[in-house]
Amino acid sequence: MTSRELVKAALAHEETDRVPYCIQTTGETNDEIKRVYGVDDVEDWLDNDIFQVKPPWWRWHELAADWQEFDTPVTPPKVRGTGSYEALEEKVKAVRETSDKYILAMIYGSHFEKANFARGIENFLCDIARDPDFAKKFCTQIIDRNMVMLENILSIDEIDGILLGSDWGSQQAPLMSPDTWDELIRPGEQREYDLIRAAGKDVWIHSCGCITPLIPRLIDMGLDALNPVQPECMDIEQLKADHGDKLTYWGGLSTQQTLPYGSPDDVRREARHIRDMMSRGGGYIFAPGQNIQGDVPLANIEAVLEVAREPRGV
């Protein structure tokens, strides 16, 4: 099977001889890989089954000082677009012509985090409690802008899926109650998911932290894949048992304990257990629970890749 077929099978909850993988690394890790192994392109070296592209998006521009103050801001927020749709289309067409990978457009900071970037996390969490009407209106404004950008991205046939990133969780629980999430976050997310699915693309989300109480809602909304699935704050075996037939997970290998502090044998042991357990019945993209940081020995990264590239059940 091709890489794209492997990922599509995982999303369809079909078991495959090899589990698809997509391992992400940070800048300092990339620098070390390049230095030690003499590679120019870390993505080529990793040879993931998913090709990640960063599409044009938008950012806040010259926000007035009141956006960083505690009180509700009164000045209108300014925005500026980034990137080129023509360049994105050329890139993904070239990838499709020269490789067999699943193409995933990665949009981090798409909604809740976008509000945090403008107000600061403390101020916006206070806004939710102190001035909920402003918080809702602001989130709606963000989604309205997102929808225009998404329509342009979704017109590119070669893109297989869209990942929307907003961190809703801490290490212990969601940052807000599920009821508040339903009122503040869900309506906008649903608009985005519906648009993506109507274009025939898969819906992926990224949310750090423990968002276990939100997962049934996300499934009802039409989510296909959840990243990063952190074992330090979620019971991944229970997640698989509860929702593994309806949701594809991407992640699961410990980046806070095993990868930085374990031996290569420890990494292989845990990686094989997670890979085989999470991929039963399909529905799994093998990877660490977060991007691999600079504190992870290269021998442990090699161990992860060894497990990623071997057949399941080894």
PDB file of C-alpha atoms in Angstrom:
ATOM      1  CA  MET A   1       0.000   0.000   0.000  1.00  0.00           C
ATOM      2  CA  THR A   2       1.138   3.563  -0.640  1.00  0.00           C
ATOM      3  CA  SER A   3       1.595   6.025   2.220  1.00  0.00           C
ATOM      4  CA  ARG A   4      -1.623   7.779   1.241  1.00  0.00           C
ATOM      5  CA  GLU A   5      -3.497   4.482   1.161  1.00  0.00           C
ATOM      6  CA  LEU A   6      -2.148   3.562   4.607  1.00  0.00           C
ATOM      7  CA  VAL A   7      -3.360   6.835   6.106  1.00  0.00           C
ATOM      8  CA  LYS A   8      -6.713   6.572   4.380  1.00  0.00           C
ATOM      9  CA  ALA A   9      -7.073   3.023   5.718  1.00  0.00           C
ATOM     10  CA  ALA A  10      -6.333   4.224   9.241  1.00  0.00           C
ATOM     11  CA  LEU A  11      -8.994   6.925   8.910  1.00  0.00           C
ATOM     12  CA  ALA A  12     -11.426   4.259   7.666  1.00  0.00           C
ATOM     13  CA  HIS A  13     -10.551   2.042  10.667  1.00  0.00           C
ATOM     14  CA  GLU A  14      -9.005  -0.702   8.583  1.00  0.00           C
ATOM     15  CA  GLU A  15      -6.011  -2.688   9.835  1.00  0.00           C
ATOM     16  CA  THR A  16      -2.894  -2.713   7.660  1.00  0.00           C
ATOM     17  CA  ASP A  17       0.330  -4.724   7.806  1.00  0.00           C
ATOM     18  CA  ARG A  18       2.283  -1.562   8.594  1.00  0.00           C
ATOM     19  CA  VAL A  19       0.843   1.234  10.699  1.00  0.00           C
ATOM     20  CA  PRO A  20       1.180   4.671   9.071  1.00  0.00           C
ATOM     21  CA  TYR A  21       3.349   7.122  10.962  1.00  0.00           C
ATOM     22  CA  CYS A  22       4.039  10.849  11.108  1.00  0.00           C
ATOM     23  CA  ILE A  23       6.806  11.932  13.486  1.00  0.00           C
ATOM     24  CA  GLN A  24       7.312  15.635  14.164  1.00  0.00           C
ATOM     25  CA  THR A  25      10.510  17.274  15.439  1.00  0.00           C
ATOM     26  CA  THR A  26      11.529  20.692  16.772  1.00  0.00           C
ATOM     27  CA  GLY A  27      14.142  23.035  15.371  1.00  0.00           C
ATOM     28  CA  GLU A  28      16.949  22.076  17.755  1.00  0.00           C
ATOM     29  CA  THR A  29      16.293  18.388  17.090  1.00  0.00           C
ATOM     30  CA  ASN A  30      16.421  19.061  13.368  1.00  0.00           C
ATOM     31  CA  ASP A  31      19.746  20.838  13.746  1.00  0.00           C
ATOM     32  CA  GLU A  32      21.228  17.855  15.586  1.00  0.00           C
ATOM     33  CA  ILE A  33      19.913  15.361  13.031  1.00  0.00           C
ATOM     34  CA  LYS A  34      21.425  17.408  10.218  1.00  0.00           C
ATOM     35  CA  ARG A  35      24.749  17.713  12.026  1.00  0.00           C
ATOM     36  CA  VAL A  36      25.135  14.056  13.014  1.00  0.00           C
ATOM     37  CA  TYR A  37      23.659  12.333   9.968  1.00  0.00           C
ATOM     38  CA  GLY A  38      24.649  14.873   7.341  1.00  0.00           C
ATOM     39  CA  VAL A  39      21.135  15.244   5.964  1.00  0.00           C
ATOM     40  CA  ASP A  40      19.812  18.392   4.318  1.00  0.00           C
ATOM     41  CA  ASP A  41      16.090  17.719   4.769  1.00  0.00           C
ATOM     42  CA  VAL A  42      14.868  16.148   8.014  1.00  0.00           C
ATOM     43  CA  GLU A  43      11.431  15.457   6.529  1.00  0.00           C
ATOM     44  CA  ASP A  44      13.051  13.360   3.809  1.00  0.00           C
ATOM     45  CA  TRP A  45      15.077  11.545   6.481  1.00  0.00           C
ATOM     46  CA  LEU A  46      11.981  10.797   8.565  1.00  0.00           C
ATOM     47  CA  ASP A  47      10.039   9.680   5.448  1.00  0.00           C
ATOM     48  CA  ASN A  48       6.656  10.168   7.108  1.00  0.00           C
ATOM     49  CA  ASP A  49       3.497   8.837   5.483  1.00  0.00           C
ATOM     50  CA  ILE A  50       1.945  12.307   5.820  1.00  0.00           C
ATOM     51  CA  PHE A  51       3.306  15.329   3.965  1.00  0.00           C
ATOM     52  CA  GLN A  52       2.574  18.413   6.060  1.00  0.00           C
ATOM     53  CA  VAL A  53       2.090  21.765   4.334  1.00  0.00           C
ATOM     54  CA  LYS A  54       1.541  25.180   5.878  1.00  0.00           C
ATOM     55  CA  PRO A  55      -1.154  27.016   3.914  1.00  0.00           C
ATOM     56  CA  PRO A  56      -1.725  30.766   3.667  1.00  0.00           C
ATOM     57  CA  TRP A  57      -3.513  32.059   6.743  1.00  0.00           C
ATOM     58  CA  TRP A  58      -3.849  35.325   8.658  1.00  0.00           C
ATOM     59  CA  ARG A  59      -2.499  37.014  11.769  1.00  0.00           C
ATOM     60  CA  TRP A  60      -3.240  39.924  14.045  1.00  0.00           C
ATOM     61  CA  HIS A  61      -1.641  43.160  12.881  1.00  0.00           C
ATOM     62  CA  GLU A  62      -0.730  46.190  14.977  1.00  0.00           C
ATOM     63  CA  LEU A  63      -3.267  45.586  17.747  1.00  0.00           C
ATOM     64  CA  ALA A  64      -3.796  48.600  19.966  1.00  0.00           C
ATOM     65  CA  ALA A  65      -2.522  48.518  23.543  1.00  0.00           C
ATOM     66  CA  ASP A  66      -5.973  47.858  25.021  1.00  0.00           C
ATOM     67  CA  TRP A  67      -5.890  44.308  23.584  1.00  0.00           C
ATOM     68  CA  GLN A  68      -3.240  43.393  26.144  1.00  0.00           C
ATOM     69  CA  GLU A  69      -5.043  45.030  29.060  1.00  0.00           C
ATOM     70  CA  PHE A  70      -7.464  43.336  31.444  1.00  0.00           C
ATOM     71  CA  ASP A  71     -10.562  45.314  30.482  1.00  0.00           C
ATOM     72  CA  THR A  72     -12.519  44.454  27.355  1.00  0.00           C
ATOM     73  CA  PRO A  73     -10.810  46.122  24.377  1.00  0.00           C
ATOM     74  CA  VAL A  74     -12.729  48.773  22.474  1.00  0.00           C
ATOM     75  CA  THR A  75     -10.488  49.285  19.440  1.00  0.00           C
ATOM     76  CA  PRO A  76     -11.207  47.091  16.388  1.00  0.00           C
ATOM     77  CA  PRO A  77      -8.640  44.330  15.771  1.00  0.00           C
ATOM     78  CA  LYS A  78      -6.558  44.578  12.614  1.00  0.00           C
ATOM     79  CA  VAL A  79      -5.477  41.524  10.622  1.00  0.00           C
ATOM     80  CA  ARG A  80      -3.098  40.750   7.786  1.00  0.00           C
ATOM     81  CA  GLY A  81      -3.005  37.736   5.496  1.00  0.00           C
ATOM     82  CA  THR A  82       0.113  35.615   5.066  1.00  0.00           C
ATOM     83  CA  GLY A  83       1.366  33.289   2.342  1.00  0.00           C
ATOM     84  CA  SER A  84       0.413  32.596  -1.264  1.00  0.00           C
ATOM     85  CA  TYR A  85      -2.327  30.306  -2.548  1.00  0.00           C
ATOM     86  CA  GLU A  86      -0.504  30.004  -5.863  1.00  0.00           C
ATOM     87  CA  ALA A  87       2.653  28.824  -4.097  1.00  0.00           C
ATOM     88  CA  LEU A  88       0.652  26.354  -2.016  1.00  0.00           C
ATOM     89  CA  GLU A  89      -1.057  24.928  -5.088  1.00  0.00           C
ATOM     90  CA  GLU A  90       2.249  24.553  -6.930  1.00  0.00           C
ATOM     91  CA  LYS A  91       3.780  22.806  -3.930  1.00  0.00           C
ATOM     92  CA  VAL A  92       1.013  20.272  -3.361  1.00  0.00           C
ATOM     93  CA  LYS A  93       0.726  19.502  -7.071  1.00  0.00           C
ATOM     94  CA  ALA A  94       4.454  18.781  -7.140  1.00  0.00           C
ATOM     95  CA  VAL A  95       4.144  16.529  -4.097  1.00  0.00           C
ATOM     96  CA  ARG A  96       1.266  14.622  -5.654  1.00  0.00           C
ATOM     97  CA  GLU A  97       3.210  14.146  -8.896  1.00  0.00           C
ATOM     98  CA  THR A  98       6.398  12.940  -7.195  1.00  0.00           C
ATOM     99  CA  SER A  99       5.260  11.048  -4.075  1.00  0.00           C
ATOM    100  CA  ASP A 100       2.491   8.853  -2.754  1.00  0.00           C
ATOM    101  CA  LYS A 101       2.019  10.633   0.584  1.00  0.00           C
ATOM    102  CA  TYR A 102      -1.165  11.879   2.253  1.00  0.00           C
ATOM    103  CA  ILE A 103      -1.146  15.698   2.067  1.00  0.00           C
ATOM    104  CA  LEU A 104      -2.293  17.450   5.250  1.00  0.00           C
ATOM    105  CA  ALA A 105      -2.651  21.242   5.535  1.00  0.00           C
ATOM    106  CA  MET A 106      -1.553  22.273   9.038  1.00  0.00           C
ATOM    107  CA  ILE A 107      -3.308  25.311  10.542  1.00  0.00           C
ATOM    108  CA  TYR A 108      -2.138  25.916  14.099  1.00  0.00           C
ATOM    109  CA  GLY A 109      -3.674  28.637  16.248  1.00  0.00           C
ATOM    110  CA  SER A 110      -6.906  28.503  14.295  1.00  0.00           C
ATOM    111  CA  HIS A 111      -9.610  29.514  16.796  1.00  0.00           C
ATOM    112  CA  PHE A 112      -9.361  29.542  20.621  1.00  0.00           C
ATOM    113  CA  GLU A 113      -5.601  30.064  20.423  1.00  0.00           C
ATOM    114  CA  LYS A 114      -6.139  32.902  17.950  1.00  0.00           C
ATOM    115  CA  ALA A 115      -8.114  34.708  20.633  1.00  0.00           C
ATOM    116  CA  ASN A 116      -5.360  33.983  23.151  1.00  0.00           C
ATOM    117  CA  PHE A 117      -2.766  35.461  20.813  1.00  0.00           C
ATOM    118  CA  ALA A 118      -4.707  38.717  20.675  1.00  0.00           C
ATOM    119  CA  ARG A 119      -5.695  39.050  24.322  1.00  0.00           C
ATOM    120  CA  GLY A 120      -3.175  36.888  26.159  1.00  0.00           C
ATOM    121  CA  ILE A 121      -4.326  33.598  27.689  1.00  0.00           C
ATOM    122  CA  GLU A 122      -5.049  35.053  31.139  1.00  0.00           C
ATOM    123  CA  ASN A 123      -7.068  37.961  29.803  1.00  0.00           C
ATOM    124  CA  PHE A 124      -9.129  35.826  27.432  1.00  0.00           C
ATOM    125  CA  LEU A 125      -9.947  33.240  30.088  1.00  0.00           C
ATOM    126  CA  CYS A 126     -11.120  36.149  32.231  1.00  0.00           C
ATOM    127  CA  ASP A 127     -13.138  37.484  29.289  1.00  0.00           C
ATOM    128  CA  ILE A 128     -14.995  34.176  29.087  1.00  0.00           C
ATOM    129  CA  ALA A 129     -16.159  34.538  32.692  1.00  0.00           C
ATOM    130  CA  ARG A 130     -16.407  38.347  32.937  1.00  0.00           C
ATOM    131  CA  ASP A 131     -17.656  39.363  29.497  1.00  0.00           C
ATOM    132  CA  PRO A 132     -18.984  36.252  27.721  1.00  0.00           C
ATOM    133  CA  ASP A 133     -20.785  38.282  25.065  1.00  0.00           C
ATOM    134  CA  PHE A 134     -17.480  39.809  23.952  1.00  0.00           C
ATOM    135  CA  ALA A 135     -15.759  36.390  24.027  1.00  0.00           C
ATOM    136  CA  LYS A 136     -18.463  34.837  21.829  1.00  0.00           C
ATOM    137  CA  LYS A 137     -18.497  37.743  19.384  1.00  0.00           C
ATOM    138  CA  PHE A 138     -14.700  37.670  19.146  1.00  0.00           C
ATOM    139  CA  CYS A 139     -14.627  33.914  18.470  1.00  0.00           C
ATOM    140  CA  THR A 140     -17.285  34.365  15.783  1.00  0.00           C
ATOM    141  CA  GLN A 141     -15.178  37.065  14.115  1.00  0.00           C
ATOM    142  CA  ILE A 142     -12.225  34.678  14.082  1.00  0.00           C
ATOM    143  CA  ILE A 143     -14.272  31.901  12.488  1.00  0.00           C
ATOM    144  CA  ASP A 144     -15.707  34.283   9.886  1.00  0.00           C
ATOM    145  CA  ARG A 145     -12.153  35.065   8.759  1.00  0.00           C
ATOM    146  CA  ASN A 146     -11.178  31.389   8.886  1.00  0.00           C
ATOM    147  CA  MET A 147     -14.036  30.366   6.625  1.00  0.00           C
ATOM    148  CA  VAL A 148     -12.852  32.634   3.810  1.00  0.00           C
ATOM    149  CA  MET A 149      -9.307  31.275   4.054  1.00  0.00           C
ATOM    150  CA  LEU A 150     -10.508  27.679   4.261  1.00  0.00           C
ATOM    151  CA  GLU A 151     -12.656  28.015   1.147  1.00  0.00           C
ATOM    152  CA  ASN A 152      -9.582  29.035  -0.831  1.00  0.00           C
ATOM    153  CA  ILE A 153      -7.463  26.186   0.572  1.00  0.00           C
ATOM    154  CA  LEU A 154     -10.175  23.599  -0.005  1.00  0.00           C
ATOM    155  CA  SER A 155     -10.315  24.476  -3.710  1.00  0.00           C
ATOM    156  CA  ILE A 156      -6.977  22.670  -4.148  1.00  0.00           C
ATOM    157  CA  ASP A 157      -7.937  19.092  -5.026  1.00  0.00           C
ATOM    158  CA  GLU A 158      -4.591  17.521  -4.083  1.00  0.00           C
ATOM    159  CA  ILE A 159      -4.983  18.341  -0.382  1.00  0.00           C
ATOM    160  CA  ASP A 160      -6.370  15.321   1.494  1.00  0.00           C
ATOM    161  CA  GLY A 161      -7.116  16.799   4.895  1.00  0.00           C
ATOM    162  CA  ILE A 162      -7.077  19.929   7.053  1.00  0.00           C
ATOM    163  CA  LEU A 163      -5.722  20.090  10.605  1.00  0.00           C
ATOM    164  CA  LEU A 164      -7.080  22.869  12.823  1.00  0.00           C
ATOM    165  CA  GLY A 165      -5.072  23.579  15.965  1.00  0.00           C
ATOM    166  CA  SER A 166      -6.245  25.114  19.232  1.00  0.00           C
ATOM    167  CA  ASP A 167      -5.090  23.922  22.647  1.00  0.00           C
ATOM    168  CA  TRP A 168      -8.147  23.365  24.832  1.00  0.00           C
ATOM    169  CA  GLY A 169      -6.566  21.336  27.630  1.00  0.00           C
ATOM    170  CA  SER A 170      -4.186  21.474  30.573  1.00  0.00           C
ATOM    171  CA  GLN A 171      -2.375  18.432  31.953  1.00  0.00           C
ATOM    172  CA  GLN A 172      -5.393  17.741  34.195  1.00  0.00           C
ATOM    173  CA  ALA A 173      -8.548  18.790  32.346  1.00  0.00           C
ATOM    174  CA  PRO A 174     -10.011  21.089  29.682  1.00  0.00           C
ATOM    175  CA  LEU A 175      -9.350  24.791  30.263  1.00  0.00           C
ATOM    176  CA  MET A 176     -13.085  25.416  30.464  1.00  0.00           C
ATOM    177  CA  SER A 177     -16.147  23.367  31.316  1.00  0.00           C
ATOM    178  CA  PRO A 178     -17.702  21.279  28.536  1.00  0.00           C
ATOM    179  CA  ASP A 179     -20.830  23.456  28.761  1.00  0.00           C
ATOM    180  CA  THR A 180     -18.769  26.603  28.220  1.00  0.00           C
ATOM    181  CA  TRP A 181     -16.926  24.894  25.348  1.00  0.00           C
ATOM    182  CA  ASP A 182     -20.310  24.062  23.806  1.00  0.00           C
ATOM    183  CA  GLU A 183     -21.356  27.711  23.930  1.00  0.00           C
ATOM    184  CA  LEU A 184     -18.070  29.389  23.005  1.00  0.00           C
ATOM    185  CA  ILE A 185     -16.087  26.995  20.824  1.00  0.00           C
ATOM    186  CA  ARG A 186     -18.376  24.369  19.338  1.00  0.00           C
ATOM    187  CA  PRO A 187     -20.484  26.524  16.976  1.00  0.00           C
ATOM    188  CA  GLY A 188     -17.463  27.902  15.140  1.00  0.00           C
ATOM    189  CA  GLU A 189     -15.634  24.588  15.025  1.00  0.00           C
ATOM    190  CA  GLN A 190     -18.756  22.954  13.614  1.00  0.00           C
ATOM    191  CA  ARG A 191     -18.906  25.500  10.784  1.00  0.00           C
ATOM    192  CA  GLU A 192     -15.310  24.684   9.885  1.00  0.00           C
ATOM    193  CA  TYR A 193     -15.759  20.902  10.089  1.00  0.00           C
ATOM    194  CA  ASP A 194     -18.890  21.041   7.938  1.00  0.00           C
ATOM    195  CA  LEU A 195     -17.088  23.111   5.300  1.00  0.00           C
ATOM    196  CA  ILE A 196     -14.107  20.744   5.214  1.00  0.00           C
ATOM    197  CA  ARG A 197     -16.258  17.624   4.980  1.00  0.00           C
ATOM    198  CA  ALA A 198     -18.454  19.178   2.282  1.00  0.00           C
ATOM    199  CA  ALA A 199     -15.272  19.597   0.211  1.00  0.00           C
ATOM    200  CA  GLY A 200     -14.535  15.886   0.556  1.00  0.00           C
ATOM    201  CA  LYS A 201     -11.543  16.386   2.877  1.00  0.00           C
ATOM    202  CA  ASP A 202     -10.759  14.774   6.226  1.00  0.00           C
ATOM    203  CA  VAL A 203     -11.054  16.788   9.465  1.00  0.00           C
ATOM    204  CA  TRP A 204      -8.079  16.672  11.836  1.00  0.00           C
ATOM    205  CA  ILE A 205      -7.581  18.693  15.015  1.00  0.00           C
ATOM    206  CA  HIS A 206      -4.644  19.368  17.296  1.00  0.00           C
ATOM    207  CA  SER A 207      -5.261  20.082  20.963  1.00  0.00           C
ATOM    208  CA  CYS A 208      -2.646  19.641  23.641  1.00  0.00           C
ATOM    209  CA  GLY A 209      -3.668  18.532  27.108  1.00  0.00           C
ATOM    210  CA  CYS A 210      -6.430  16.445  28.592  1.00  0.00           C
ATOM    211  CA  ILE A 211      -9.591  16.974  26.528  1.00  0.00           C
ATOM    212  CA  THR A 212     -11.145  13.569  27.281  1.00  0.00           C
ATOM    213  CA  PRO A 213     -14.584  15.044  28.202  1.00  0.00           C
ATOM    214  CA  LEU A 214     -14.754  16.777  24.815  1.00  0.00           C
ATOM    215  CA  ILE A 215     -14.029  13.734  22.650  1.00  0.00           C
ATOM    216  CA  PRO A 216     -17.644  12.449  22.364  1.00  0.00           C
ATOM    217  CA  ARG A 217     -18.661  15.933  21.208  1.00  0.00           C
ATOM    218  CA  LEU A 218     -15.882  16.057  18.615  1.00  0.00           C
ATOM    219  CA  ILE A 219     -16.940  12.686  17.239  1.00  0.00           C
ATOM    220  CA  ASP A 220     -20.545  13.868  16.952  1.00  0.00           C
ATOM    221  CA  MET A 221     -19.294  16.956  15.103  1.00  0.00           C
ATOM    222  CA  GLY A 222     -17.614  14.844  12.431  1.00  0.00           C
ATOM    223  CA  LEU A 223     -13.984  14.791  13.524  1.00  0.00           C
ATOM    224  CA  ASP A 224     -11.834  12.182  11.760  1.00  0.00           C
ATOM    225  CA  ALA A 225      -8.475  12.371  13.585  1.00  0.00           C
ATOM    226  CA  LEU A 226      -7.210  13.726  16.911  1.00  0.00           C
ATOM    227  CA  ASN A 227      -3.657  14.814  17.671  1.00  0.00           C
ATOM    228  CA  PRO A 228      -1.480  14.642  19.791  1.00  0.00           C
ATOM    229  CA  VAL A 229      -2.897  12.157  22.380  1.00  0.00           C
ATOM    230  CA  GLN A 230      -0.563  12.615  25.354  1.00  0.00           C
ATOM    231  CA  PRO A 231      -0.168   9.578  27.652  1.00  0.00           C
ATOM    232  CA  GLU A 232       0.956  11.842  30.502  1.00  0.00           C
ATOM    233  CA  CYS A 233      -2.477  13.413  30.779  1.00  0.00           C
ATOM    234  CA  MET A 234      -4.891  10.984  29.091  1.00  0.00           C
ATOM    235  CA  ASP A 235      -5.464   7.246  29.500  1.00  0.00           C
ATOM    236  CA  ILE A 236      -4.787   6.249  25.907  1.00  0.00           C
ATOM    237  CA  GLU A 237      -5.813   2.619  26.390  1.00  0.00           C
ATOM    238  CA  GLN A 238      -9.180   3.813  27.688  1.00  0.00           C
ATOM    239  CA  LEU A 239      -9.459   6.265  24.782  1.00  0.00           C
ATOM    240  CA  LYS A 240      -8.927   3.395  22.372  1.00  0.00           C
ATOM    241  CA  ALA A 241     -11.473   1.228  24.148  1.00  0.00           C
ATOM    242  CA  ASP A 242     -14.077   3.988  24.334  1.00  0.00           C
ATOM    243  CA  HIS A 243     -13.761   5.663  20.940  1.00  0.00           C
ATOM    244  CA  GLY A 244     -11.211   3.742  18.860  1.00  0.00           C
ATOM    245  CA  ASP A 245     -13.857   2.491  16.439  1.00  0.00           C
ATOM    246  CA  LYS A 246     -15.037   6.029  15.675  1.00  0.00           C
ATOM    247  CA  LEU A 247     -11.952   8.247  15.925  1.00  0.00           C
ATOM    248  CA  THR A 248      -8.415   7.976  14.569  1.00  0.00           C
ATOM    249  CA  TYR A 249      -5.650   8.904  17.005  1.00  0.00           C
ATOM    250  CA  TRP A 250      -2.266  10.380  16.079  1.00  0.00           C
ATOM    251  CA  GLY A 251       0.361  10.231  18.834  1.00  0.00           C
ATOM    252  CA  GLY A 252       0.642   8.382  22.129  1.00  0.00           C
ATOM    253  CA  LEU A 253       4.350   7.718  22.784  1.00  0.00           C
ATOM    254  CA  SER A 254       5.603   9.563  25.878  1.00  0.00           C
ATOM    255  CA  THR A 255       7.682  12.669  25.152  1.00  0.00           C
ATOM    256  CA  GLN A 256       7.902  13.670  28.816  1.00  0.00           C
ATOM    257  CA  GLN A 257       9.315  10.419  30.213  1.00  0.00           C
ATOM    258  CA  THR A 258      10.249   7.542  27.904  1.00  0.00           C
ATOM    259  CA  LEU A 259      11.730   9.435  24.957  1.00  0.00           C
ATOM    260  CA  PRO A 260      14.033  11.782  26.886  1.00  0.00           C
ATOM    261  CA  TYR A 261      14.899   9.512  29.831  1.00  0.00           C
ATOM    262  CA  GLY A 262      14.446   5.909  28.651  1.00  0.00           C
ATOM    263  CA  SER A 263      16.956   3.689  26.889  1.00  0.00           C
ATOM    264  CA  PRO A 264      16.509   2.746  23.209  1.00  0.00           C
ATOM    265  CA  ASP A 265      15.158  -0.624  24.393  1.00  0.00           C
ATOM    266  CA  ASP A 266      12.653   1.189  26.636  1.00  0.00           C
ATOM    267  CA  VAL A 267      11.566   3.254  23.654  1.00  0.00           C
ATOM    268  CA  ARG A 268      11.172   0.209  21.397  1.00  0.00           C
ATOM    269  CA  ARG A 269       9.183  -1.650  24.057  1.00  0.00           C
ATOM    270  CA  GLU A 270       6.744   1.183  24.724  1.00  0.00           C
ATOM    271  CA  ALA A 271       6.493   2.171  21.052  1.00  0.00           C
ATOM    272  CA  ARG A 272       5.595  -1.365  19.953  1.00  0.00           C
ATOM    273  CA  HIS A 273       3.008  -1.720  22.713  1.00  0.00           C
ATOM    274  CA  ILE A 274       1.353   1.589  21.824  1.00  0.00           C
ATOM    275  CA  ARG A 275       1.530   0.976  18.075  1.00  0.00           C
ATOM    276  CA  ASP A 276      -0.053  -2.473  18.290  1.00  0.00           C
ATOM    277  CA  MET A 277      -2.642  -1.574  20.938  1.00  0.00           C
ATOM    278  CA  MET A 278      -3.790   1.661  19.305  1.00  0.00           C
ATOM    279  CA  SER A 279      -3.869   0.203  15.775  1.00  0.00           C
ATOM    280  CA  ARG A 280      -6.146  -2.733  16.573  1.00  0.00           C
ATOM    281  CA  GLY A 281      -9.060  -2.358  14.197  1.00  0.00           C
ATOM    282  CA  GLY A 282      -7.274   0.519  12.463  1.00  0.00           C
ATOM    283  CA  GLY A 283      -7.727   4.124  13.508  1.00  0.00           C
ATOM    284  CA  TYR A 284      -4.147   5.005  14.405  1.00  0.00           C
ATOM    285  CA  ILE A 285      -1.249   7.120  13.119  1.00  0.00           C
ATOM    286  CA  PHE A 286       1.918   6.154  15.023  1.00  0.00           C
ATOM    287  CA  ALA A 287       3.895   9.020  16.587  1.00  0.00           C
ATOM    288  CA  PRO A 288       5.143  10.487  19.853  1.00  0.00           C
ATOM    289  CA  GLY A 289       2.618  12.482  21.845  1.00  0.00           C
ATOM    290  CA  GLN A 290       4.305  15.770  20.873  1.00  0.00           C
ATOM    291  CA  ASN A 291       7.078  17.053  18.622  1.00  0.00           C
ATOM    292  CA  ILE A 292      10.393  15.465  19.606  1.00  0.00           C
ATOM    293  CA  GLN A 293      12.357  17.983  21.679  1.00  0.00           C
ATOM    294  CA  GLY A 294      16.083  18.615  21.881  1.00  0.00           C
ATOM    295  CA  ASP A 295      16.435  16.611  25.121  1.00  0.00           C
ATOM    296  CA  VAL A 296      15.750  13.320  23.299  1.00  0.00           C
ATOM    297  CA  PRO A 297      18.915  11.303  22.450  1.00  0.00           C
ATOM    298  CA  LEU A 298      19.334  10.531  18.772  1.00  0.00           C
ATOM    299  CA  ALA A 299      19.552   6.822  19.611  1.00  0.00           C
ATOM    300  CA  ASN A 300      15.993   7.047  20.940  1.00  0.00           C
ATOM    301  CA  ILE A 301      14.802   8.786  17.781  1.00  0.00           C
ATOM    302  CA  GLU A 302      16.380   5.961  15.768  1.00  0.00           C
ATOM    303  CA  ALA A 303      14.484   3.476  17.940  1.00  0.00           C
ATOM    304  CA  VAL A 304      11.191   5.271  17.225  1.00  0.00           C
ATOM    305  CA  LEU A 305      11.871   5.171  13.496  1.00  0.00           C
ATOM    306  CA  GLU A 306      12.786   1.484  13.681  1.00  0.00           C
ATOM    307  CA  VAL A 307       9.409   0.672  15.210  1.00  0.00           C
ATOM    308  CA  ALA A 308       7.579   3.025  12.843  1.00  0.00           C
ATOM    309  CA  ARG A 309       8.980   1.259   9.778  1.00  0.00           C
ATOM    310  CA  GLU A 310       8.454  -2.350  10.819  1.00  0.00           C
ATOM    311  CA  PRO A 311       5.241  -4.374  10.414  1.00  0.00           C
ATOM    312  CA  ARG A 312       2.743  -4.257  13.271  1.00  0.00           C
ATOM    313  CA  GLY A 313       2.982  -7.113  15.743  1.00  0.00           C
ATOM    314  CA  VAL A 314       6.799  -7.403  15.571  1.00  0.00           C
TER     315      VAL A 314
END
